[in-house]
Amino acid sequence: MYPKIKNRTFVFNDQDALKSIIAKPHEFIPYGNGRSYGDSALNNNIIYVKPYNYFIDFDENDGLLQVQSGVLLGEILEAFVPRGWFLKTTPGTKFITIGGAIAADIHGKNHHHEGCFSECIKEFKIMLPDGKIVSCSKETIPELFCATCGGHGLTGIILSAGIYLKKIRSKYIEQTTIKTKNLEETFNTFEEYYNAPYSVAWIDCLAKGSQMGKGLLMVGNFKKDNQLDYKEKNKFSIPFHFPSQALNNWSVRAFNWLYYNKIKEKISKQTVDLDTFFYPLDAISHWNRIYGRNGFLQYQLILPKNNSQEGLSKILKIISDSGKGSFLAVLKLCGKSNENYLSFPMEGYSFALDFKIEKGLFSLLDRLDKVVIEHHGRIYLSKDVRTSRQAFEQGYPQIEAFRKFRKRHKLGLKFQSLQSKRLGI
Amino acid sequence: MSYILIIGAKSDIAKAVAREYAKHGYDLYLAARNAHELHKFARDISVRSQRIVKILELDIRDFKSHHFFYEQLEEKPLGTISAVGYLGTQYKAQTNFHELQRIVETNFTGIANLLNIVASDLEQRRHGFIVGITSVAGDRGRKKNYIYGSAKAALGAYLSGLRNSLHGAGVHVMTVKPGFVATKMTAGMDLPERLTAQPEDVAKVLFKAQQKKKNEIYVKSVWRWIMMIVKVIPEWKFKKMDI
């Protein structure tokens, strides 16, 4: 992972303990399960929230689940999938906390229909710098709600939340895979399958010329076969760091070729379980080790729909010309943006990819930033570790409102991450 | 379904163990001092697993109360798991009898007294199991924590004898040595990542091993090797070492 820093970790069992921690004359950032790719949850002093993980209540009638903020999404699935409930919104890993899901206002494969995580929140409780605990919903305190959802822990320590789950009747997903030849076809296919509840595409980011933007679009929906026996699977683990040369232009090319060509038909159907569909990488512990000891970073951008074709063509060209980039390149058509100050999604195409940390990477990413800004897009803070203040500010027009909010409530004196200091959030 | 009795239920390891057993369909008796503090946790388990969780007050050093404690359980537990432990302060226990007594009574005498009662019931019923969580600190005394270590060593010997004694009755006894675990007890210590287990790891390993009727387990297998080496170092050498 990148960067690696030393820090002091503070743990709390109850609200009083947390109150006395934040009364100390330091600045803190809450830290959940450490799955943010960048530096949004890092600082010299972190408040480790994951052990604060009690389930509080569940209402079978409306699916309202109340949990403390350290509960992992995976724990919710383990308890509730067998009873026919699933998260309304989930990202590509279940190893994140509820607090983290709120702070990043995460999105998933159904963003085009269901929006971000904040949509499923009834209310949350948050501790402010003075130790006061506030119960907040979008209706009661809209400003605090909009600042906290997507606020990356910079508005206080989220203690608990009430979230709505959705009913499911199977742990299986009926998946359709559509093979596309280039970026234009990929876009058209997204539109064609817009009604599918879940959709995402894998892109061969090293393909050039007329094949640029080719990939596999996967759309899916839950089956209704009443098979809900959901159990933890055995995990495969990467036992050691690969040499950093293992992942190179040629190995990625070979992987991409195999991945793309193992699907023979233009359109094919599969039945997969929900872990395979939503959390493919969770099945491999320490998967980051394939990037070698220097680690990797992830870059995720989104462009407004009108500019997506042009902008993404430029971005793909820069990446394929550089020969960098990895086998994980994920494209997703998102729905409308919400009112939260720093939420990432907007109506358009989001594109995420991993890069091994190596020479020349940062200048490549600066060039990508430029294209993103020129096309009125933005990059995702949960993944960022290096963007410039200027690029960030242009992508997030509501940053001034967020800064004012932080200032007015003296939040900046207590809650800071390496990222918030780097970008002046 | 059958009840599992967990004593010392407020520890982080005990909580993880409780969740693990509830997840596999067992109901729970959670016993600890100031047990009322466990109400929110009991609720956590019943929301997660829809199992019955009963909270019981138990002071492991109040030996006289142990009979009544066990008598009051309407349905006797299938299994009893001891997660009781008190690290104490080594240097204090070297001069202060009360600290010495507290360490020994909490880590050994109290547990042995309660398990005597449990064991005699299981022996009569010819069914069930006991799990005792001891410590690698009991494998060899070191200057840093030999009072805690010796109480844990005593518990280890007790469990091994109990295993031997109950074998004929079909009652299984398992000894667990967790090694380093990231818990409240070790918060602030700088523990090496590769040797340190999370409480959830302990719970998973413990549950599986108990179901398979293992006798003595280390949670991370690397500890078996480490302690094997620590145990074979000759005493003339060991006494000079700073470990």
XYZ file of C-alpha atoms in Angstrom:
668
model
C 0.000 0.000 0.000
C 1.080 3.561 -0.480
C 2.031 5.600 1.439
C 3.258 3.802 4.546
C 3.450 5.917 7.678
C 3.881 5.399 11.409
C 1.091 6.637 13.592
C -0.456 6.508 17.026
C -3.683 4.548 17.265
C -6.472 5.406 19.681
C -9.187 2.849 20.429
C -12.463 3.364 22.282
C -15.115 1.066 23.729
C -17.758 3.588 24.541
C -18.736 7.186 23.985
C -17.074 8.432 27.163
C -13.755 6.933 26.163
C -14.015 8.531 22.739
C -14.902 11.842 24.300
C -11.758 11.841 26.399
C -9.663 10.894 23.364
C -10.839 13.799 21.267
C -10.463 16.137 24.233
C -6.703 15.655 23.892
C -4.883 18.525 22.211
C -4.196 16.662 18.958
C -5.764 16.412 15.548
C -7.230 13.065 14.529
C -8.701 11.218 11.620
C -11.079 8.287 12.068
C -9.833 5.036 10.514
C -12.089 2.084 9.756
C -10.743 -1.053 8.120
C -7.997 0.659 6.140
C -9.331 -0.047 2.665
C -9.173 3.502 1.305
C -6.483 3.413 -1.334
C -5.114 6.868 -0.638
C -4.340 9.029 2.370
C -7.859 10.100 3.321
C -7.803 8.030 6.530
C -4.164 8.536 7.447
C -2.544 10.911 9.861
C -0.175 10.863 12.817
C -3.056 10.172 15.188
C -5.806 7.873 14.068
C -8.964 6.890 15.905
C -9.482 3.228 15.152
C -13.229 2.774 14.811
C -13.469 -0.845 13.678
C -13.596 -2.385 17.188
C -16.679 -0.251 17.888
C -18.895 -2.760 16.144
C -22.128 -3.715 17.863
C -25.335 -4.442 16.024
C -28.010 -2.422 17.816
C -31.366 -3.320 16.327
C -33.177 -4.638 13.286
C -36.749 -4.121 12.196
C -38.028 -6.961 10.000
C -40.914 -4.811 8.819
C -39.050 -2.073 7.044
C -35.513 -3.504 6.920
C -34.021 -0.793 9.118
C -30.745 -1.993 10.602
C -28.963 -0.020 13.306
C -25.295 -0.662 13.853
C -22.262 0.987 15.356
C -19.927 2.486 12.816
C -17.136 -0.123 13.057
C -19.343 -2.920 11.717
C -18.075 -4.292 8.407
C -20.397 -4.666 5.440
C -19.336 -8.317 5.350
C -20.644 -8.820 8.898
C -24.009 -7.462 7.801
C -24.111 -9.844 4.850
C -23.157 -12.786 7.024
C -26.021 -12.060 9.403
C -28.668 -10.935 6.955
C -28.281 -12.611 3.556
C -29.545 -15.918 5.044
C -32.604 -13.983 6.221
C -33.188 -12.525 2.759
C -31.706 -9.043 3.121
C -28.928 -7.277 1.245
C -27.271 -3.854 1.224
C -29.001 -1.262 -0.930
C -25.605 -0.020 -2.029
C -22.284 -1.818 -1.856
C -18.834 -1.047 -3.238
C -16.489 -3.666 -4.722
C -15.291 -4.870 -1.334
C -17.259 -5.951 1.722
C -14.282 -5.311 4.011
C -15.158 -1.718 4.793
C -16.890 -0.290 7.841
C -20.249 1.436 7.921
C -18.480 4.601 9.063
C -16.205 4.379 6.041
C -19.117 3.743 3.692
C -20.745 6.958 4.923
C -17.541 9.003 4.952
C -16.727 8.049 1.340
C -20.406 8.058 0.317
C -19.558 4.936 -1.602
C -21.257 3.883 -4.825
C -21.774 0.515 -6.436
C -22.815 -1.256 -9.569
C -26.374 0.034 -9.158
C -25.497 3.721 -8.850
C -27.417 4.532 -12.030
C -30.622 3.510 -10.242
C -30.016 3.717 -6.504
C -27.419 6.448 -6.040
C -24.800 6.546 -3.293
C -24.719 4.997 0.165
C -26.235 8.151 1.700
C -29.536 7.230 0.034
C -30.044 4.274 2.370
C -29.237 6.171 5.569
C -32.135 7.014 7.844
C -29.898 8.796 10.308
C -26.522 8.620 11.946
C -25.008 9.704 15.251
C -21.812 11.690 15.159
C -19.469 13.082 17.826
C -18.357 16.659 17.228
C -15.074 18.251 18.423
C -16.569 19.321 21.764
C -17.650 15.750 22.508
C -21.298 16.469 21.848
C -23.209 13.686 20.113
C -25.671 14.735 17.446
C -28.295 12.621 15.778
C -28.434 13.651 12.150
C -30.663 12.878 9.188
C -31.029 14.598 5.850
C -34.281 16.143 7.060
C -33.181 17.298 10.518
C -29.704 18.739 9.883
C -29.219 18.782 6.104
C -25.952 20.697 6.228
C -24.224 18.266 8.588
C -25.664 15.352 6.647
C -24.403 16.631 3.297
C -20.994 17.465 4.730
C -20.548 14.127 6.519
C -21.662 11.843 3.672
C -18.620 11.983 1.450
C -16.796 14.144 4.009
C -14.055 11.563 4.605
C -14.157 11.782 8.390
C -13.537 15.518 8.474
C -16.770 16.472 10.240
C -16.555 14.293 13.355
C -16.538 10.686 14.468
C -19.537 8.755 13.161
C -20.738 6.509 16.001
C -23.681 4.614 14.611
C -26.136 4.604 11.759
C -29.565 3.362 10.844
C -29.554 2.039 7.287
C -32.257 0.406 5.203
C -31.562 -3.019 3.766
C -33.339 -4.417 0.722
C -35.140 -7.720 0.309
C -33.565 -10.406 -1.829
C -34.763 -13.896 -2.662
C -31.484 -15.492 -3.634
C -27.773 -15.279 -3.064
C -27.302 -15.846 -6.791
C -27.044 -13.302 -9.560
C -28.168 -13.898 -13.103
C -25.325 -12.315 -15.034
C -25.149 -11.361 -18.681
C -21.747 -10.658 -20.200
C -21.523 -8.618 -23.375
C -18.288 -8.443 -25.300
C -17.580 -5.049 -26.849
C -15.136 -4.115 -29.603
C -14.308 -0.514 -28.762
C -15.162 2.384 -26.501
C -18.127 3.566 -28.530
C -19.696 0.143 -28.454
C -18.996 -0.127 -24.728
C -20.845 3.137 -24.136
C -23.740 2.129 -26.377
C -24.043 -1.186 -24.589
C -24.199 0.544 -21.209
C -27.103 2.621 -22.525
C -28.778 -0.388 -24.057
C -28.714 -2.246 -20.742
C -29.540 0.801 -18.638
C -32.537 -0.931 -17.081
C -30.441 -3.728 -15.610
C -30.187 -3.137 -11.836
C -26.427 -3.741 -11.716
C -23.845 -3.015 -14.374
C -20.100 -2.604 -14.692
C -17.492 -3.079 -17.413
C -13.953 -4.336 -17.437
C -11.814 -2.550 -20.016
C -8.608 -3.671 -21.648
C -6.700 -0.473 -20.917
C -3.735 -1.409 -23.087
C -5.767 -1.945 -26.282
C -4.900 0.615 -28.927
C -6.290 2.148 -32.110
C -9.622 0.830 -33.334
C -9.806 -1.583 -30.403
C -9.302 1.058 -27.753
C -11.932 0.780 -25.010
C -12.917 -2.798 -25.785
C -14.021 -4.885 -22.869
C -16.651 -6.953 -21.153
C -19.828 -5.397 -19.826
C -21.376 -7.395 -17.017
C -24.953 -6.725 -16.005
C -26.943 -8.635 -13.454
C -29.907 -9.028 -11.193
C -30.695 -11.195 -8.180
C -32.379 -14.500 -8.930
C -35.518 -15.533 -7.082
C -34.814 -19.174 -6.314
C -34.936 -18.827 -2.497
C -31.395 -20.111 -2.106
C -30.017 -18.038 0.720
C -27.559 -20.298 2.542
C -24.717 -17.793 2.608
C -21.469 -19.005 4.111
C -17.985 -17.678 4.268
C -15.804 -19.190 1.586
C -12.231 -20.276 1.968
C -9.956 -17.517 0.880
C -7.019 -17.832 -1.394
C -4.065 -15.818 -0.137
C -1.094 -14.278 -1.935
C 1.639 -15.470 0.453
C 4.354 -12.932 -0.346
C 5.118 -9.785 -2.311
C 5.740 -10.481 -5.971
C 8.930 -9.001 -7.412
C 7.933 -5.583 -8.636
C 8.860 -6.521 -12.224
C 6.307 -9.356 -12.243
C 3.588 -6.979 -13.237
C 4.659 -5.399 -16.496
C 3.317 -4.422 -19.856
C 3.670 -7.987 -21.159
C 2.084 -9.813 -18.247
C -0.832 -7.386 -18.244
C -1.241 -7.801 -21.990
C -1.253 -11.574 -21.591
C -3.788 -11.433 -18.799
C -6.043 -9.062 -20.707
C -5.906 -11.253 -23.789
C -6.889 -14.332 -21.794
C -9.601 -12.563 -19.863
C -11.173 -11.074 -22.973
C -10.880 -14.175 -25.123
C -12.067 -16.745 -22.617
C -15.542 -15.409 -23.368
C -16.393 -16.706 -26.818
C -19.900 -15.430 -27.509
C -20.920 -11.857 -28.050
C -23.554 -12.233 -25.339
C -23.414 -14.958 -22.727
C -25.284 -15.735 -19.534
C -23.919 -17.013 -16.233
C -25.240 -17.645 -12.749
C -22.772 -16.458 -10.125
C -23.049 -16.034 -6.366
C -23.172 -12.554 -4.942
C -19.583 -12.681 -3.657
C -18.272 -13.433 -7.129
C -20.405 -10.721 -8.665
C -19.889 -7.920 -6.140
C -16.603 -8.775 -4.427
C -14.318 -10.673 -6.804
C -11.104 -9.470 -5.145
C -12.250 -10.224 -1.609
C -11.693 -13.896 -2.383
C -7.939 -13.301 -2.495
C -6.340 -12.012 0.712
C -3.351 -9.714 0.338
C -3.988 -9.370 -3.400
C -2.088 -6.097 -3.275
C 1.117 -8.131 -2.961
C 1.105 -8.865 -6.692
C 2.153 -5.248 -7.158
C 5.379 -5.867 -5.284
C 6.821 -4.199 -2.223
C 6.559 -0.665 -3.520
C 2.808 -1.027 -3.586
C 0.329 0.522 -5.948
C -2.241 3.204 -6.145
C -5.635 3.437 -7.689
C -6.852 6.251 -9.862
C -10.559 6.821 -10.302
C -12.100 9.577 -12.315
C -15.535 10.494 -13.527
C -16.531 12.608 -16.522
C -19.922 14.115 -17.357
C -21.768 12.012 -19.899
C -21.474 14.534 -22.725
C -17.725 14.663 -22.431
C -17.150 11.019 -21.642
C -16.497 9.739 -25.135
C -13.934 12.394 -25.956
C -12.318 12.529 -22.524
C -12.030 8.807 -22.021
C -10.592 8.321 -25.494
C -7.823 10.750 -24.586
C -7.275 9.098 -21.228
C -7.132 5.602 -22.692
C -4.719 6.777 -25.348
C -2.382 8.326 -22.781
C -2.470 5.147 -20.718
C -2.005 2.690 -23.563
C 0.821 4.830 -25.019
C 2.550 4.841 -21.638
C 2.298 1.041 -21.389
C 1.469 1.400 -17.700
C -1.834 0.407 -16.203
C -2.986 -2.940 -14.961
C -5.518 -5.646 -15.544
C -7.997 -3.975 -13.229
C -9.674 -1.248 -15.215
C -13.299 -0.698 -14.427
C -15.805 1.464 -16.241
C -19.231 2.320 -14.880
C -22.110 4.478 -15.998
C -23.273 6.471 -12.982
C -26.572 8.197 -12.357
C -27.302 11.712 -11.146
C -25.097 13.386 -8.557
C -26.472 14.124 -5.084
C -26.317 17.214 -2.879
C -23.466 16.094 -0.658
C -20.554 18.531 -0.797
C -17.818 16.052 -1.632
C -19.542 12.989 -3.075
C -17.800 11.651 -6.109
C -20.369 10.374 -8.614
C -22.031 12.551 -11.246
C -24.083 11.548 -14.278
C -21.485 10.120 -16.593
C -18.765 7.543 -16.820
C -16.501 6.592 -13.960
C -13.230 4.868 -14.730
C -10.949 3.222 -12.146
C -7.612 1.588 -12.597
C -4.642 0.407 -10.610
C -1.059 1.456 -11.178
C 2.034 -0.085 -9.724
C 4.176 2.589 -8.048
C 7.077 3.144 -10.425
C 9.099 5.837 -12.079
C 7.121 8.138 -14.317
C 3.774 7.247 -12.786
C 3.133 10.544 -11.036
C 3.766 12.643 -14.125
C 1.463 10.343 -16.086
C -1.275 10.897 -13.505
C -0.770 14.654 -13.618
C -1.426 14.472 -17.354
C -4.593 12.458 -16.708
C -5.712 15.031 -14.122
C -5.425 17.705 -16.791
C -7.694 15.818 -19.175
C -10.186 15.175 -16.381
C -10.351 18.881 -15.485
C -10.599 19.979 -19.112
C -13.643 17.772 -19.456
C -15.241 18.998 -16.214
C -14.766 15.748 -14.393
C -13.209 14.909 -11.037
C -11.259 12.263 -9.232
C -12.338 10.172 -6.251
C -10.887 11.297 -2.918
C -11.118 7.811 -1.379
C -8.538 6.650 -3.902
C -6.367 9.715 -4.128
C -2.937 10.216 -2.684
C -1.266 12.682 -5.034
C -3.519 15.101 -6.892
C -2.922 18.825 -6.764
C -5.029 21.282 -4.846
C -5.930 23.031 -8.064
C -7.115 19.887 -9.828
C -9.119 18.916 -6.759
C -10.791 22.309 -6.398
C -11.873 22.436 -10.011
C -13.478 19.028 -9.729
C -15.419 19.808 -6.566
C -17.325 23.095 -6.972
C -18.863 22.775 -3.490
C -15.514 22.710 -1.732
C -15.870 26.313 -0.545
C -19.170 25.515 1.145
C -17.516 22.538 2.800
C -14.557 24.631 3.957
C -16.890 27.260 5.404
C -18.819 24.567 7.221
C -15.616 23.169 8.688
C -14.476 26.612 9.733
C -17.760 27.613 11.305
C -17.826 24.500 13.466
C -14.079 24.556 14.228
C -13.708 21.116 12.705
C -10.334 21.796 11.147
C -8.659 22.096 14.532
C -9.644 18.564 15.480
C -10.118 16.494 12.331
C -7.431 16.380 9.677
C -6.036 13.702 7.398
C -2.861 13.789 5.349
C -5.195 14.290 2.413
C -7.144 17.170 3.944
C -3.885 18.962 4.697
C -2.472 18.256 1.274
C -5.555 19.558 -0.495
C -6.641 22.159 2.048
C -10.022 20.516 2.488
C -30.087 -25.545 20.748
C -27.396 -26.200 23.352
C -25.973 -23.511 25.573
C -22.329 -22.554 25.752
C -21.122 -20.951 28.985
C -18.397 -18.362 28.521
C -16.657 -17.123 31.645
C -14.656 -13.935 31.575
C -17.070 -12.865 28.867
C -16.029 -9.235 28.761
C -12.636 -9.857 27.230
C -12.183 -9.165 23.541
C -11.342 -12.798 22.853
C -14.429 -13.972 24.751
C -16.640 -11.647 22.767
C -15.303 -12.910 19.471
C -15.741 -16.495 20.684
C -19.318 -15.736 21.741
C -20.153 -14.352 18.300
C -18.568 -17.364 16.624
C -20.591 -19.897 18.627
C -23.798 -17.905 18.184
C -23.142 -17.787 14.453
C -23.044 -21.576 14.468
C -26.381 -21.770 16.215
C -25.519 -22.075 19.897
C -27.267 -20.146 22.676
C -25.084 -18.451 25.232
C -24.539 -17.841 28.918
C -22.159 -14.923 29.285
C -20.629 -14.664 32.750
C -18.419 -11.867 34.047
C -17.956 -9.389 36.842
C -20.201 -6.305 36.447
C -22.084 -8.359 33.904
C -24.622 -5.589 33.333
C -21.998 -4.018 31.078
C -22.666 -6.874 28.674
C -26.236 -5.900 27.847
C -25.395 -4.076 24.634
C -23.160 -6.921 23.582
C -25.878 -9.489 24.257
C -28.188 -7.425 22.087
C -25.499 -7.379 19.375
C -25.434 -11.154 19.294
C -29.173 -11.563 19.221
C -29.528 -9.037 16.375
C -26.756 -10.785 14.426
C -27.639 -14.396 15.088
C -31.122 -14.516 16.635
C -29.807 -16.712 19.459
C -30.724 -16.583 23.152
C -28.102 -14.802 25.230
C -28.287 -14.756 29.022
C -26.049 -12.570 31.136
C -24.819 -13.799 34.497
C -22.888 -12.140 37.287
C -19.776 -14.066 38.249
C -16.772 -13.077 40.317
C -14.190 -15.728 39.612
C -12.401 -14.923 42.900
C -15.561 -15.326 44.969
C -15.030 -19.069 45.334
C -18.010 -19.626 47.600
C -20.411 -18.318 44.969
C -19.396 -20.825 42.317
C -21.711 -23.653 43.391
C -24.720 -21.428 43.406
C -23.639 -19.915 40.111
C -23.675 -23.269 38.390
C -26.803 -24.494 40.187
C -28.841 -21.547 38.926
C -28.351 -22.507 35.268
C -31.653 -24.104 34.363
C -30.336 -25.791 31.300
C -26.783 -26.934 31.909
C -24.313 -25.881 29.204
C -22.975 -28.327 26.651
C -19.654 -26.557 26.673
C -17.827 -24.214 29.039
C -15.152 -21.865 27.773
C -12.889 -19.951 30.131
C -11.490 -16.705 28.777
C -10.706 -15.360 32.231
C -7.384 -13.637 32.482
C -5.632 -10.943 34.461
C -2.198 -9.821 33.348
C -1.485 -7.764 36.457
C 1.742 -5.905 37.050
C 4.806 -8.077 37.475
C 6.930 -5.727 39.554
C 4.009 -4.941 41.825
C 3.241 -8.623 42.359
C 6.856 -9.180 43.431
C 6.348 -7.069 46.550
C 2.608 -6.762 47.006
C 0.794 -9.888 48.190
C -2.606 -8.632 47.072
C -1.465 -8.267 43.487
C 0.185 -11.703 43.614
C -2.986 -13.183 45.038
C -5.164 -11.472 42.484
C -3.066 -12.779 39.586
C -2.992 -16.345 40.901
C -6.630 -16.463 41.963
C -7.942 -14.956 38.751
C -5.791 -16.947 36.368
C -5.760 -20.224 38.239
C -7.524 -20.978 41.527
C -10.815 -19.329 40.603
C -11.015 -20.995 37.214
C -10.003 -24.384 38.650
C -12.647 -24.146 41.346
C -15.409 -23.356 38.876
C -14.248 -25.930 36.339
C -14.204 -28.578 39.101
C -17.919 -28.013 39.487
C -18.560 -28.005 35.731
C -16.388 -31.090 35.223
C -18.193 -33.170 37.802
C -21.527 -32.370 36.166
C -20.226 -33.208 32.674
C -18.705 -36.410 33.972
C -22.085 -37.504 35.269
C -23.824 -36.518 32.050
C -21.007 -38.160 30.075
C -21.278 -35.444 27.473
C -19.877 -32.019 26.662
C -16.638 -30.081 26.571
C -14.430 -27.588 28.371
C -12.082 -25.099 26.724
C -9.475 -23.208 28.714
C -7.587 -20.262 27.274
C -4.117 -20.172 28.794
C -1.058 -18.442 27.448
C 2.303 -18.993 25.827
C 3.572 -17.126 28.892
C 2.894 -20.364 30.785
C 5.272 -22.365 28.606
C 8.364 -20.948 30.289
C 8.825 -18.376 33.031
C 10.453 -15.119 31.982
C 11.466 -12.197 34.148
C 8.944 -9.883 32.491
C 5.836 -11.766 33.569
C 6.662 -14.916 35.512
C 3.942 -14.503 38.091
C 1.243 -14.280 35.442
C 3.125 -16.989 33.538
C 3.255 -19.357 36.490
C -0.483 -18.999 37.137
C -1.109 -19.746 33.456
C 1.298 -22.710 33.655
C -0.713 -24.022 36.595
C -3.907 -23.697 34.575
C -2.204 -25.526 31.710
C -1.272 -28.438 33.980
C -4.776 -28.438 35.445
C -6.385 -28.632 32.002
C -4.079 -31.396 30.892
C -4.944 -33.406 34.000
C -8.634 -32.706 33.551
C -8.438 -33.878 29.938
C -6.884 -37.100 31.143
C -9.438 -37.505 33.904
C -12.558 -36.856 31.800
C -11.482 -38.783 28.746
C -13.108 -41.973 29.948
C -16.442 -40.193 30.389
C -16.370 -38.922 26.807
C -15.935 -35.322 27.897
C -13.388 -33.358 25.926
C -11.015 -30.724 27.315
C -9.073 -28.370 25.060
C -6.222 -25.986 25.896
C -5.790 -22.839 23.796
C -2.633 -20.733 23.736
C -3.332 -17.607 21.754
C 0.109 -15.957 21.548
C -0.072 -12.218 20.876
C -3.600 -10.979 20.310
C -4.605 -7.426 19.514
C -6.951 -6.707 22.450
C -7.621 -4.174 25.192
C -5.132 -6.095 27.356
C -2.327 -5.559 24.846
C -3.369 -2.093 23.603
C -0.350 0.181 23.412
C 2.152 -2.682 23.153
C 4.135 -2.724 19.942
C 3.332 -6.259 18.760
C 4.938 -7.795 15.663
C 2.254 -8.068 12.987
C 3.072 -11.575 11.801
C 2.868 -13.018 15.310
C -0.268 -11.168 16.326
C -3.755 -12.587 15.887
C -7.019 -10.670 15.883
C -9.637 -11.812 18.427
C -11.775 -13.009 15.486
C -8.916 -15.280 14.352
C -8.702 -16.780 17.838
C -12.446 -17.407 17.812
C -12.456 -19.101 14.424
C -9.487 -21.317 15.215
C -10.869 -22.166 18.654
C -14.279 -23.117 17.315
C -12.921 -25.334 14.563
C -10.415 -27.040 16.842
C -13.043 -27.653 19.516
C -15.385 -29.220 16.977
C -12.543 -31.482 15.889
C -11.702 -32.302 19.516
C -8.132 -31.062 19.368
C -6.264 -31.239 22.669
C -3.848 -28.357 22.723
C -3.646 -25.612 20.139
C -1.683 -22.484 19.359
C -3.793 -19.993 17.434
C -1.020 -19.113 15.016
C 1.007 -22.203 14.261
C 4.235 -20.185 14.188
C 3.907 -19.982 17.990
C 4.287 -23.741 18.296
C 7.733 -23.418 16.730
C 8.689 -20.336 18.680
C 7.753 -21.933 21.994
C 9.447 -25.173 21.009
C 12.679 -23.228 20.631
C 12.087 -21.169 23.780
C 11.530 -24.388 25.718
C 14.710 -26.146 24.549
C 17.101 -23.315 25.370
C 19.190 -24.689 28.273
C 18.567 -23.031 31.601
C 22.189 -21.835 31.994
C 21.731 -19.891 28.795
C 18.099 -18.863 29.336
C 18.832 -17.197 32.680
C 21.188 -14.750 30.982
C 18.805 -13.828 28.233
C 16.680 -10.737 28.017
C 13.487 -11.936 26.328
